[in-house]
């Protein structure tokens, strides 16, 4: 607490770094937003924080610069050299009073404007998403979500899981849920 370091004090620093493959999780669309990724927006900065920023990497190749749009407008832009490459970041200062003026929430969005001659990648009819959540034998889970995007046809599915050696599976805890209802596997 003092310059001579004779009194003890505590300091808390929290940092969240997220690497999120939004292209695959948003079914082939390059657009993303905080709401799409986390199912919520930011309503305020931490009241105890002396600084709170969101950095969005908006670096793009020369031809892509005019196709990239980030909303709302960032508080500032920051340029840095990362591994010899120039990167541009949109900076959102959550302590800036003007950021929450128009609404009580912040939903940072990145949109790619489609040029007229480009073709949108088609989402596959059947695709899967697998993730591990929790930890240990009590709360650990492996979830596999299988999506059928066909408008009316159902498909039989055979699922083969490769499970890491350190996980114990208990078959009696297997649940299969389709449209909110539990199914029995055949």
Short mmCIF file of C-alpha atoms in Angstrom, two decimals:
data_model
loop_
_atom_site.label_atom_id
_atom_site.label_comp_id
_atom_site.label_asym_id
_atom_site.label_seq_id
_atom_site.Cartn_x
_atom_site.Cartn_y
_atom_site.Cartn_z
CA UNK A 1 0.00 0.00 0.00
CA UNK A 2 2.95 2.35 0.52
CA UNK A 3 6.18 3.06 -1.36
CA UNK A 4 8.33 1.26 1.21
CA UNK A 5 6.19 -1.92 0.92
CA UNK A 6 5.60 -2.20 4.68
CA UNK A 7 1.85 -2.68 4.47
CA UNK A 8 0.25 -5.67 2.75
CA UNK A 9 -2.42 -5.19 0.09
CA UNK A 10 -4.13 -7.41 -2.43
CA UNK A 11 -4.50 -6.90 -6.15
CA UNK A 12 -6.77 -8.95 -8.39
CA UNK A 13 -6.13 -9.14 -12.13
CA UNK A 14 -8.50 -11.04 -14.38
CA UNK A 15 -7.94 -11.66 -18.05
CA UNK A 16 -10.16 -13.59 -20.42
CA UNK A 17 -8.70 -14.75 -23.69
CA UNK A 18 -11.07 -16.58 -26.01
CA UNK A 19 -10.13 -18.36 -29.21
CA UNK A 20 -13.35 -19.32 -30.90
CA UNK A 21 -13.69 -20.89 -34.34
CA UNK A 22 -16.78 -18.95 -35.31
CA UNK A 23 -16.73 -19.99 -38.98
CA UNK A 24 -17.47 -23.64 -38.20
CA UNK A 25 -19.78 -23.03 -35.26
CA UNK A 26 -22.00 -20.59 -37.16
CA UNK A 27 -22.76 -23.11 -39.91
CA UNK A 28 -20.55 -21.72 -42.65
CA UNK A 29 -21.29 -18.04 -42.12
CA UNK A 30 -18.40 -15.71 -41.35
CA UNK A 31 -20.59 -13.24 -39.43
CA UNK A 32 -20.36 -13.35 -35.65
CA UNK A 33 -21.47 -11.40 -32.61
CA UNK A 34 -21.09 -11.61 -28.85
CA UNK A 35 -24.71 -12.71 -28.61
CA UNK A 36 -24.24 -15.52 -31.17
CA UNK A 37 -21.14 -16.83 -29.37
CA UNK A 38 -22.16 -16.45 -25.71
CA UNK A 39 -25.99 -16.06 -25.85
CA UNK A 40 -25.75 -12.70 -24.08
CA UNK A 41 -24.55 -9.16 -24.53
CA UNK A 42 -22.44 -6.96 -22.27
CA UNK A 43 -24.51 -4.71 -20.03
CA UNK A 44 -21.73 -2.97 -18.11
CA UNK A 45 -18.08 -3.09 -17.20
CA UNK A 46 -17.00 -4.53 -13.88
CA UNK A 47 -17.65 -1.73 -11.33
CA UNK A 48 -14.25 -2.32 -9.69
CA UNK A 49 -12.21 -2.28 -12.90
CA UNK A 50 -9.83 0.58 -13.60
CA UNK A 51 -9.78 -0.46 -17.28
CA UNK A 52 -11.92 -2.84 -19.30
CA UNK A 53 -11.49 -3.22 -23.06
CA UNK A 54 -12.63 -5.52 -25.84
CA UNK A 55 -10.21 -5.92 -28.73
CA UNK A 56 -11.55 -7.26 -32.05
CA UNK A 57 -8.99 -8.20 -34.68
CA UNK A 58 -10.29 -6.61 -37.87
CA UNK A 59 -7.14 -7.18 -39.89
CA UNK A 60 -7.90 -8.31 -43.40
CA UNK A 61 -6.08 -8.79 -46.66
CA UNK A 62 -6.17 -5.83 -49.06
CA UNK A 63 -9.14 -7.09 -51.08
CA UNK A 64 -11.17 -7.94 -47.97
CA UNK A 65 -10.93 -4.55 -46.22
CA UNK A 66 -13.99 -3.10 -47.94
CA UNK A 67 -15.99 -6.29 -47.21
CA UNK A 68 -15.56 -6.08 -43.42
CA UNK A 69 -17.94 -4.14 -41.17
CA UNK A 70 -17.82 -4.02 -37.37
CA UNK A 71 -20.74 -2.58 -35.37
CA UNK A 72 -21.19 -0.56 -33.28
CA UNK A 73 -18.37 1.81 -34.13
CA UNK A 74 -15.36 1.12 -31.93
CA UNK A 75 -14.12 3.60 -29.34
CA UNK A 76 -10.72 3.62 -31.08
CA UNK A 77 -8.48 1.65 -33.44
CA UNK A 78 -5.16 0.15 -32.38
CA UNK A 79 -2.43 -1.03 -34.74
CA UNK A 80 0.31 -3.40 -33.67
CA UNK A 81 3.00 -5.54 -35.24
CA UNK A 82 2.44 -9.19 -34.30
CA UNK A 83 5.10 -11.65 -35.49
CA UNK A 84 6.19 -9.20 -38.19
CA UNK A 85 2.65 -8.70 -39.50
CA UNK A 86 0.64 -5.50 -39.11
CA UNK A 87 -2.64 -6.12 -37.24
CA UNK A 88 -5.54 -3.71 -36.73
CA UNK A 89 -7.79 -3.97 -33.68
CA UNK A 90 -11.13 -2.31 -33.01
CA UNK A 91 -11.04 -1.29 -29.34
CA UNK A 92 -14.18 -1.00 -27.22
CA UNK A 93 -13.52 0.81 -23.93
CA UNK A 94 -16.24 -0.48 -21.62
CA UNK A 95 -15.62 2.40 -19.18
CA UNK A 96 -16.45 4.97 -21.87
CA UNK A 97 -19.86 6.50 -21.05
CA UNK A 98 -20.71 6.97 -24.74
CA UNK A 99 -20.56 3.22 -25.43
CA UNK A 100 -23.75 2.41 -23.48
CA UNK A 101 -25.61 5.66 -24.31
CA UNK A 102 -28.02 4.39 -26.96
CA UNK A 103 -28.88 1.09 -25.28
CA UNK A 104 -28.13 -0.65 -22.02
CA UNK A 105 -26.27 -3.49 -23.75
CA UNK A 106 -23.31 -3.91 -26.07
CA UNK A 107 -23.37 -6.55 -28.80
CA UNK A 108 -20.20 -6.31 -30.87
CA UNK A 109 -20.87 -7.72 -34.35
CA UNK A 110 -18.60 -8.43 -37.29
CA UNK A 111 -20.31 -8.72 -40.65
CA UNK A 112 -18.88 -9.66 -44.00
CA UNK A 113 -20.56 -7.94 -46.92
CA UNK A 114 -20.99 -10.42 -49.73
CA UNK A 115 -19.73 -9.31 -53.13
CA UNK A 116 -22.35 -10.00 -55.84
CA UNK A 117 -20.27 -12.66 -57.58
CA UNK A 118 -19.43 -14.74 -54.50
CA UNK A 119 -21.30 -17.90 -53.64
CA UNK A 120 -22.35 -18.74 -50.10
CA UNK A 121 -21.03 -22.08 -48.84
CA UNK A 122 -23.86 -24.51 -48.28
CA UNK A 123 -24.38 -25.97 -44.83
CA UNK A 124 -24.16 -29.77 -44.89
CA UNK A 125 -27.45 -31.56 -44.28
CA UNK A 126 -25.97 -33.69 -41.48
CA UNK A 127 -23.21 -32.29 -39.30
CA UNK A 128 -22.02 -32.77 -35.73
CA UNK A 129 -20.48 -30.76 -32.91
CA UNK A 130 -18.68 -32.43 -30.01
CA UNK A 131 -17.44 -30.90 -26.79
CA UNK A 132 -16.30 -31.86 -23.31
CA UNK A 133 -17.68 -29.99 -20.30
CA UNK A 134 -17.22 -30.23 -16.55
CA UNK A 135 -14.43 -32.25 -14.98
CA UNK A 136 -13.88 -35.38 -12.95
CA UNK A 137 -16.14 -38.40 -12.59
CA UNK A 138 -19.05 -36.48 -11.06
CA UNK A 139 -19.49 -33.51 -13.42
CA UNK A 140 -17.51 -34.50 -16.52
CA UNK A 141 -19.55 -34.84 -19.72
CA UNK A 142 -18.97 -35.54 -23.39
CA UNK A 143 -21.71 -34.03 -25.51
CA UNK A 144 -22.20 -34.70 -29.21
CA UNK A 145 -24.79 -32.62 -31.01
CA UNK A 146 -25.92 -33.97 -34.39
CA UNK A 147 -27.81 -31.57 -36.64
CA UNK A 148 -30.16 -32.49 -39.47
CA UNK A 149 -30.89 -29.37 -41.52
CA UNK A 150 -33.08 -31.13 -44.07
CA UNK A 151 -36.54 -29.52 -44.06
CA UNK A 152 -38.55 -32.74 -43.69
CA UNK A 153 -36.47 -35.94 -43.99
CA UNK A 154 -35.11 -37.93 -41.04
CA UNK A 155 -31.91 -39.95 -41.40
CA UNK A 156 -30.63 -42.99 -39.50
CA UNK A 157 -27.41 -42.16 -37.65
CA UNK A 158 -24.61 -44.46 -36.56
CA UNK A 159 -22.30 -42.72 -34.11
CA UNK A 160 -18.81 -43.96 -33.33
CA UNK A 161 -17.11 -42.07 -30.50
CA UNK A 162 -13.38 -42.10 -29.86
CA UNK A 163 -12.98 -41.52 -26.13
CA UNK A 164 -9.70 -40.44 -24.49
CA UNK A 165 -8.09 -43.16 -22.36
CA UNK A 166 -8.37 -41.16 -19.14
CA UNK A 167 -12.17 -40.90 -19.25
CA UNK A 168 -14.43 -43.53 -17.74
CA UNK A 169 -17.73 -43.98 -19.48
CA UNK A 170 -20.80 -45.21 -17.67
CA UNK A 171 -23.29 -46.49 -20.23
CA UNK A 172 -26.20 -46.18 -17.77
CA UNK A 173 -25.75 -42.38 -17.91
CA UNK A 174 -26.15 -42.25 -21.71
CA UNK A 175 -29.04 -40.00 -22.73
CA UNK A 176 -30.29 -39.32 -26.24
CA UNK A 177 -32.58 -36.33 -26.65
CA UNK A 178 -34.41 -35.51 -29.88
CA UNK A 179 -36.56 -32.38 -30.13
CA UNK A 180 -36.61 -32.12 -26.33
CA UNK A 181 -37.74 -35.72 -25.76
CA UNK A 182 -35.58 -38.60 -24.56
CA UNK A 183 -35.00 -41.45 -27.05
CA UNK A 184 -33.89 -44.99 -26.37
CA UNK A 185 -30.96 -46.12 -28.57
CA UNK A 186 -31.49 -49.23 -30.67
#
